[in-house]
Coordinates of C-alpha atoms in Angstrom, one line a residue:
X1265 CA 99.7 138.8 133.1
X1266 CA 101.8 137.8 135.7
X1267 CA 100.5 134.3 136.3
X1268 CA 100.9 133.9 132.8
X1269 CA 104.5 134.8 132.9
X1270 CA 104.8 133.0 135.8
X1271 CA 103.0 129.8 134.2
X1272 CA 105.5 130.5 131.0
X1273 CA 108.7 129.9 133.1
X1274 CA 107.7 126.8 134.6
X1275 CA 106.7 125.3 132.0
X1276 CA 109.8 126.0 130.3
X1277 CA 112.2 124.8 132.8
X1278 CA 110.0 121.7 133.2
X1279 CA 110.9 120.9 129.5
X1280 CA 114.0 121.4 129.8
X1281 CA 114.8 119.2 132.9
X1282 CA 113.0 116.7 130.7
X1283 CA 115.2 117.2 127.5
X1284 CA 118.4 117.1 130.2
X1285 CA 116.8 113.5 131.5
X1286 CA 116.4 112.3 128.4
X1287 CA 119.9 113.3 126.4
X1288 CA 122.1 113.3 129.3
X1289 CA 121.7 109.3 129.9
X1290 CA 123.9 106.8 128.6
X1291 CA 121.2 104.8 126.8
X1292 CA 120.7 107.6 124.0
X1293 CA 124.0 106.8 122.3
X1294 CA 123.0 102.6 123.0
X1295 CA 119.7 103.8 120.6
X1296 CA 121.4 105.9 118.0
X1297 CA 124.6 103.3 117.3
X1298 CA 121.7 100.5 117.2
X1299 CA 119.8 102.4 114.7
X1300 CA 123.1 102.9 112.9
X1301 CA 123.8 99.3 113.0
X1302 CA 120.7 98.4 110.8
X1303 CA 121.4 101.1 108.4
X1304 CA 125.2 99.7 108.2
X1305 CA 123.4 96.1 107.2
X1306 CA 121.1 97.9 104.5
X1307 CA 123.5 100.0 103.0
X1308 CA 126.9 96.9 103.0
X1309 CA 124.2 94.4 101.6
X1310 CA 123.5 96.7 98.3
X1311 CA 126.6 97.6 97.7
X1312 CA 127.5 93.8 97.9
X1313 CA 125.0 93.2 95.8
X1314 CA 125.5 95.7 92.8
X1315 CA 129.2 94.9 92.7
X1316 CA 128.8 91.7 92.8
X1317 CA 126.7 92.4 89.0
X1318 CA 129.1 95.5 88.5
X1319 CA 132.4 92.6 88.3
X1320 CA 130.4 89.6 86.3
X1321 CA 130.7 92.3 83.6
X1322 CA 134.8 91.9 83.3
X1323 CA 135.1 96.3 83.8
X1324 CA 138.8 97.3 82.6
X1325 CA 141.0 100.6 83.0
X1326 CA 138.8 102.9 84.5
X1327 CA 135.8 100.9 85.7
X1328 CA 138.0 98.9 87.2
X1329 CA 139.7 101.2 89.6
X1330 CA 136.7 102.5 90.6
X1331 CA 135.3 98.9 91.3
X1332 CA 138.7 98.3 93.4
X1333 CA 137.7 101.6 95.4
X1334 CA 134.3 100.5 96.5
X1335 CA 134.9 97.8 97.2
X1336 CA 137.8 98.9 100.1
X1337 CA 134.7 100.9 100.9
X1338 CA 132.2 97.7 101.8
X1339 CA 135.5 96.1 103.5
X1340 CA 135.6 99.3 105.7
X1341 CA 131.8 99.2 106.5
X1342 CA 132.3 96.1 107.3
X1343 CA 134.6 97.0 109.9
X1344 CA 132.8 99.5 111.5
X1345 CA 129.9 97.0 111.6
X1346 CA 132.5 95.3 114.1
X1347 CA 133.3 98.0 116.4
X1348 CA 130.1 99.1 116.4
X1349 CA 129.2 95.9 117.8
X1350 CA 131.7 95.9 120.5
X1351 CA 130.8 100.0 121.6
X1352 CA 126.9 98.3 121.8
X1353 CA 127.7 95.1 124.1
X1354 CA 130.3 96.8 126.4
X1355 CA 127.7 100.1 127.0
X1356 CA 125.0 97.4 127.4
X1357 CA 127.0 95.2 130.3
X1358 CA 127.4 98.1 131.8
X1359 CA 124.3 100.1 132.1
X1360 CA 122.3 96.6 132.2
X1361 CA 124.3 93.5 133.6
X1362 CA 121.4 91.7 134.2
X1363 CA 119.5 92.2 130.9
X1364 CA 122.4 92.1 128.7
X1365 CA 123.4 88.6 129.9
X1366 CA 119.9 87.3 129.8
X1367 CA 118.7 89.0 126.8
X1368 CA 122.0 88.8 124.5
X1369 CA 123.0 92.7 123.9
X1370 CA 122.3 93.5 120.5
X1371 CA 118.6 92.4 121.0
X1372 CA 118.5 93.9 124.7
X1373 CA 119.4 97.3 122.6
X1374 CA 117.1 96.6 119.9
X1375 CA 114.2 96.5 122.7
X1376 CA 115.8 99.8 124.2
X1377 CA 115.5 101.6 120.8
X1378 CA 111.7 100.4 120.6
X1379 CA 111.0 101.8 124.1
X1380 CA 112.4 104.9 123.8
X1381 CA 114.6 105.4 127.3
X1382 CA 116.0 103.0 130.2
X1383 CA 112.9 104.4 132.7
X1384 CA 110.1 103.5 130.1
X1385 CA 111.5 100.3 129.7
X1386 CA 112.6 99.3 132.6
X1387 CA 108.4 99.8 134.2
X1388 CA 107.1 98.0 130.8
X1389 CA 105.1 95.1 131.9
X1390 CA 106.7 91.1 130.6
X1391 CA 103.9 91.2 128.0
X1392 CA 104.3 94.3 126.4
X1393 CA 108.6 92.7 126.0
X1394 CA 107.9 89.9 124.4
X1395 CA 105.9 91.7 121.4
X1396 CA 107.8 94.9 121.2
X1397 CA 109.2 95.0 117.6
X1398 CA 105.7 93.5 116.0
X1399 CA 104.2 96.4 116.2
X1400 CA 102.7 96.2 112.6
X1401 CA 101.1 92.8 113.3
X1402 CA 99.7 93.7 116.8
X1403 CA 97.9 96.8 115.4
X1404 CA 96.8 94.1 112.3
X1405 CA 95.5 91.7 115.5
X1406 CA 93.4 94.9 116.9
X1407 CA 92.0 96.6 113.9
X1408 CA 91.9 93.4 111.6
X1409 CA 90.8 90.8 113.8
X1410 CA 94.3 88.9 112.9
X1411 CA 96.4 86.4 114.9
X1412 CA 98.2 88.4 117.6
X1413 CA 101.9 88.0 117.5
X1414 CA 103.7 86.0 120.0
X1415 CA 107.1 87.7 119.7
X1416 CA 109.0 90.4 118.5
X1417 CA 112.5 91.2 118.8
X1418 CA 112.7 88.3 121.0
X1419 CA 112.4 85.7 118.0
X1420 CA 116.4 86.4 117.2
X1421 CA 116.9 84.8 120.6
X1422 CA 119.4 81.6 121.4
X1423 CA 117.2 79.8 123.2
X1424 CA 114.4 80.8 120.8
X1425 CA 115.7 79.0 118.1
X1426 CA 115.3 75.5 116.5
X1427 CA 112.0 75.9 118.9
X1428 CA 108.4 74.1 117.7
X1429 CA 106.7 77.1 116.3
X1430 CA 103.6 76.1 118.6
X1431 CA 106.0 76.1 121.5
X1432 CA 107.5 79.5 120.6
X1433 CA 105.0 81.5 122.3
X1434 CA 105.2 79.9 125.7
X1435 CA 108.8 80.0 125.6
X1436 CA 108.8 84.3 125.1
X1437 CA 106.7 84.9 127.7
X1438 CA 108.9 83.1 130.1
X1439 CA 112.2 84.7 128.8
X1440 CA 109.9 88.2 128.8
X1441 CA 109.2 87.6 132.5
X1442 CA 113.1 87.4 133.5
X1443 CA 113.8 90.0 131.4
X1444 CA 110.7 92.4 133.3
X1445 CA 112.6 91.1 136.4
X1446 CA 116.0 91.9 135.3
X1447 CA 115.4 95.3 134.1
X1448 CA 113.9 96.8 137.1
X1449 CA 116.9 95.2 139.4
X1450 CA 119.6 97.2 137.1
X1451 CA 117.4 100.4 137.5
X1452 CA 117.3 100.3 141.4
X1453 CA 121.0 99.1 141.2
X1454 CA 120.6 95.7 142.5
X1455 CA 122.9 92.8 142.3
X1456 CA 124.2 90.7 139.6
X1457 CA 121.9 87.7 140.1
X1458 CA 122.4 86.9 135.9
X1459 CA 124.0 83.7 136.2
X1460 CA 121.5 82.2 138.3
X1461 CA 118.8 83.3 136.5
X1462 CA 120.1 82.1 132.7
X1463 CA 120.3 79.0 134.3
X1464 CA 116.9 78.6 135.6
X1465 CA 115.8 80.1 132.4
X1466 CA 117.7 77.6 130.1
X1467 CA 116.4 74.3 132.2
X1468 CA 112.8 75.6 131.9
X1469 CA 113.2 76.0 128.1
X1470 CA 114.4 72.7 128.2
X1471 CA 111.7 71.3 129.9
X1472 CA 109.2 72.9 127.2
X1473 CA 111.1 71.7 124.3
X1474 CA 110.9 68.1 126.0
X1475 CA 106.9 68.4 126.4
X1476 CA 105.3 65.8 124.4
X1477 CA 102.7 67.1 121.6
X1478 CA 99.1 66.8 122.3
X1479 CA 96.1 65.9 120.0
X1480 CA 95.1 69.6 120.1
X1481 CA 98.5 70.7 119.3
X1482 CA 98.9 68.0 116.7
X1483 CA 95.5 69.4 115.0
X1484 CA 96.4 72.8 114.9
X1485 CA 99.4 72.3 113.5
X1486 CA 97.8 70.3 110.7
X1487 CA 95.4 73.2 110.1
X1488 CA 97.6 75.3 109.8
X1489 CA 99.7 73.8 107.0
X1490 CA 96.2 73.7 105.2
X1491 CA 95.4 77.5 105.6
X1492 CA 99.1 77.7 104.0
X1493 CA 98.3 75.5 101.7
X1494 CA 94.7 76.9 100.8
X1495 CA 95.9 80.2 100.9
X1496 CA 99.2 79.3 98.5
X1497 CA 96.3 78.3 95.5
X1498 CA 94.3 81.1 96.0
X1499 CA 97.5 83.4 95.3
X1500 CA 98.0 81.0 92.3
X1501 CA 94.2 81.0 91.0
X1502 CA 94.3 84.9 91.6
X1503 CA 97.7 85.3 89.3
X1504 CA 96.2 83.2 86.3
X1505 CA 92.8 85.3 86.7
X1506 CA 95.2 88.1 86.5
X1507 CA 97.2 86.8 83.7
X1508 CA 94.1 85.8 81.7
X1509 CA 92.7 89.3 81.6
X1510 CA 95.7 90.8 81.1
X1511 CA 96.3 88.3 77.5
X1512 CA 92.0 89.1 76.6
X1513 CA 92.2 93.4 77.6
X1514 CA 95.7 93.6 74.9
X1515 CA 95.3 94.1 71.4
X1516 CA 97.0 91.3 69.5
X1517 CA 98.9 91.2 66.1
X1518 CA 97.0 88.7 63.6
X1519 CA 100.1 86.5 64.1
X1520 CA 99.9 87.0 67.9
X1521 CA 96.1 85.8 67.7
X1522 CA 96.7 82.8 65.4
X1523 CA 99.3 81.6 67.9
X1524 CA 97.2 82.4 71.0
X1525 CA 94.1 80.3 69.7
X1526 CA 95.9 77.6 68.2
X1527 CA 97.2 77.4 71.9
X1528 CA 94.1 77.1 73.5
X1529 CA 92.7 74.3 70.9
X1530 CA 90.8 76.2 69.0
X1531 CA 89.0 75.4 65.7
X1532 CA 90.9 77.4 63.0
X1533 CA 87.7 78.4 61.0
X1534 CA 86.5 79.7 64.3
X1535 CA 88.5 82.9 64.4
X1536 CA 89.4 84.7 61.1
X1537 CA 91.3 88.2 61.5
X1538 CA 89.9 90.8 59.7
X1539 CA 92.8 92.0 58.2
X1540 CA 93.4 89.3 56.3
X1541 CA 90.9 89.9 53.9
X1542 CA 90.5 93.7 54.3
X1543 CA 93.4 94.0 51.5
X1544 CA 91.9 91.1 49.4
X1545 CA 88.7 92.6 48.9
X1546 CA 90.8 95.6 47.7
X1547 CA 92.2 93.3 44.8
X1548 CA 89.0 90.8 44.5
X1549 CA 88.8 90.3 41.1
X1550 CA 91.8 91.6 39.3
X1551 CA 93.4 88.8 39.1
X1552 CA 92.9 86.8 36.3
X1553 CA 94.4 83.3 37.9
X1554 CA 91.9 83.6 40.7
X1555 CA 90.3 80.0 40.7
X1556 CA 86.4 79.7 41.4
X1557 CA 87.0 78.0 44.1
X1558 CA 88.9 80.0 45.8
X1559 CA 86.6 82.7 45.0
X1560 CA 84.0 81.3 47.1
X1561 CA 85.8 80.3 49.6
X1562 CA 87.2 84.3 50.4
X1563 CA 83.6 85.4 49.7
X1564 CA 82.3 82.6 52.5
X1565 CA 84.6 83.7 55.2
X1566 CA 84.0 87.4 54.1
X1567 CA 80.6 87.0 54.8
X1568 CA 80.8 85.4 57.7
X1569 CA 82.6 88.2 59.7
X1570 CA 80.3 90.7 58.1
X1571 CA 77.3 88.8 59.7
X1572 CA 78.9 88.0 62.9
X1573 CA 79.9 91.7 63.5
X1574 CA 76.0 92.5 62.1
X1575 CA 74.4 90.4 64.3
X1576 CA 76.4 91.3 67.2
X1577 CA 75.7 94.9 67.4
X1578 CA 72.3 94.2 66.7
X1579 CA 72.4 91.8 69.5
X1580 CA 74.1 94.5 72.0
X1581 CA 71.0 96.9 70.9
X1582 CA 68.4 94.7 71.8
X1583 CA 69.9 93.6 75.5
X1584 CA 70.7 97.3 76.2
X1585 CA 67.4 99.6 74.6
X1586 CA 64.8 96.6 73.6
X1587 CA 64.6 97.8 70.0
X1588 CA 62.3 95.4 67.5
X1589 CA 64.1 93.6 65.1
X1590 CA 64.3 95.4 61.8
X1591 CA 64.5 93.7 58.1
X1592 CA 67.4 94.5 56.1
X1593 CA 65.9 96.8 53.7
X1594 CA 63.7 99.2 56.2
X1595 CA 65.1 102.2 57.4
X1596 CA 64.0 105.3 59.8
X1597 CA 63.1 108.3 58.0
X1598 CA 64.4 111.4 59.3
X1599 CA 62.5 113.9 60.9
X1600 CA 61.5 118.0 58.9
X1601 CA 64.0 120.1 60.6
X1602 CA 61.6 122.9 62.3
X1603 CA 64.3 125.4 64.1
X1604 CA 66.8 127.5 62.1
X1605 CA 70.3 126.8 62.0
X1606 CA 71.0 130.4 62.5

């Protein structure tokens, strides 16, 4: 019982050093206002949005003042976006002067809310940096066999941008490497070597962007567009299947089914609704107007949906069961009943 009480306690106080370590640091409030951040862009960009629709519909009185009141609300968001953004990059400079610089500090705090705390991030090796953020398509690249991602949080950077996309991958793991490099000299307090080091990492981007294409690069790029373009018609061919069966598995109005075949160049005579002449058989012969010639002509079509429908059950019976053809005037004659009913 003692050891156990003795095992309790350290345990204990070995959690809570760790809870200390990990709340007591600056970098938790660089996580939370970066999270916040995010949330700040969500939230200003609906409420843009629905006002935006809320005003195209000329409110008055009321409405109105309300609309006035929101939107001194979205101004204000905005606002704190700003200073939110200023708490971020002056916290950053100075918990990582090397990083921030090299890494711009919005995404050198995006990568420090991926990893968790300064110590994990700081040992993470360069290519585990330059993907964090795609963690949905590296886990699609293991498990899927899919195209492993060549950056994450990473693709928002300067030099980054207006980059060949088949270039884009060399040029991460490069700025991933400094980054590695720059992290572990602000966690064992080294010196501000950031200056030199953008520099060297600017003229090596440059010398990439420079490279000339070769015919490998050339070709993948051209396959490419066609597995985009290949996999664009798919999509479309899918859609129109969908769409198809969608129009065939509804039940149309007689109007809606005239329209529908006439569409598709169909032969009128082809397809007759069966309500049409459902309430002309009820008045077949009352009238005393009724030409012979349009007699025949209703008893023709009648006929020929009474066969069709015949002929297609009889059809279905034969496909699913094998039963022999029967004539029109044989029937089956029912078996004696032999049990009781009650």
């Amino acid at each position: 019982m003692e050891q156990r009480e003795f095992l309790r306690k350290q345990m204990l106080k070995k959690t809570r050093e760790q809870i200390e370590e990990k709340f007591a640091g600056k970098e938790i409030h660089i996580i939370k206002a970066v999270n916040l951040l995010s949330d700040l862009d969500s939230i200003n960009n609906l409420m843009s949005e629905n006002l935006n629709e809320w005003k195209i519909r000329n409110p008055q009185n009321e409405a109105q003042n309300q609309l006035e009141t929101l939107q001194r609300n979205t101004i204000q968001i905005q606002e704190e976006k700003t200073k939110l953004i200023e708490f971020i990059e002056k916290e950053m400079q100075e918990e990582f002067p090397n990083f921030s610089q090299i890494a711009t500090p919005i995404i050198g705090a995006k990568l420090l809310s991926e990893a968790g705390s300064k110590k994990r991030l700081c040992f993470m090796p360069a290519s585990t940096i330059q993907v964090l953020g795609a963690e949905k398509a590296l886990f699609a690249h293991l498990r899927k066999n899919a195209k492993s991602p060549k950056h994450g949080h990473l693709f928002n950077h300067p030099l980054l941008q207006n980059m060949p996309r088949f270039k884009r991958g060399k040029a991460a793991r490069i700025i991933a490497g400094k980054l590695a490099i720059a992290l572990k000299q602000d966690y064992f307090k080294g010196e501000d070597t950031s200056k030199k080091v953008k520099e060297e990492l600017e003229k090596k981007i440059i010398e990439i962007r420079n490279e000339p294409e070769t015919e490998a690069q050339k070709q993948k790029e051209k396959n490419y567009e066609q597995i985009n373009k290949d996999r664009r018609k798919e999509e479309f061919v899918k859609e129109n299947k969908k769409r198809e069966h969608q129009m065939e598995s509804r039940t149309f109005t007689p109007e809606e089914r005239r329209a529908y075949f006439a569409n598709q160049k169909r032969n009128k005579d082809s397809f007759t609704p069966r309500e049409n002449y459902s309430n002309k058989s009820k008045n077949f012969g009352k009238s005393k107007n009724r030409t012979s010639d349009s007699k025949n002509d209703f008893n023709q079509n009648y006929n020929k949906i009474g066969n069709d429908k015949r002929n297609r059950s009889e059809s279905k019976k034969f496909k699913s069961r094998g039963f022999r053809k029967k004539s029109k005037t044989s029937f089956r004659k029912r078996k004696p009943r032999t049990t009781k009913r009650y």
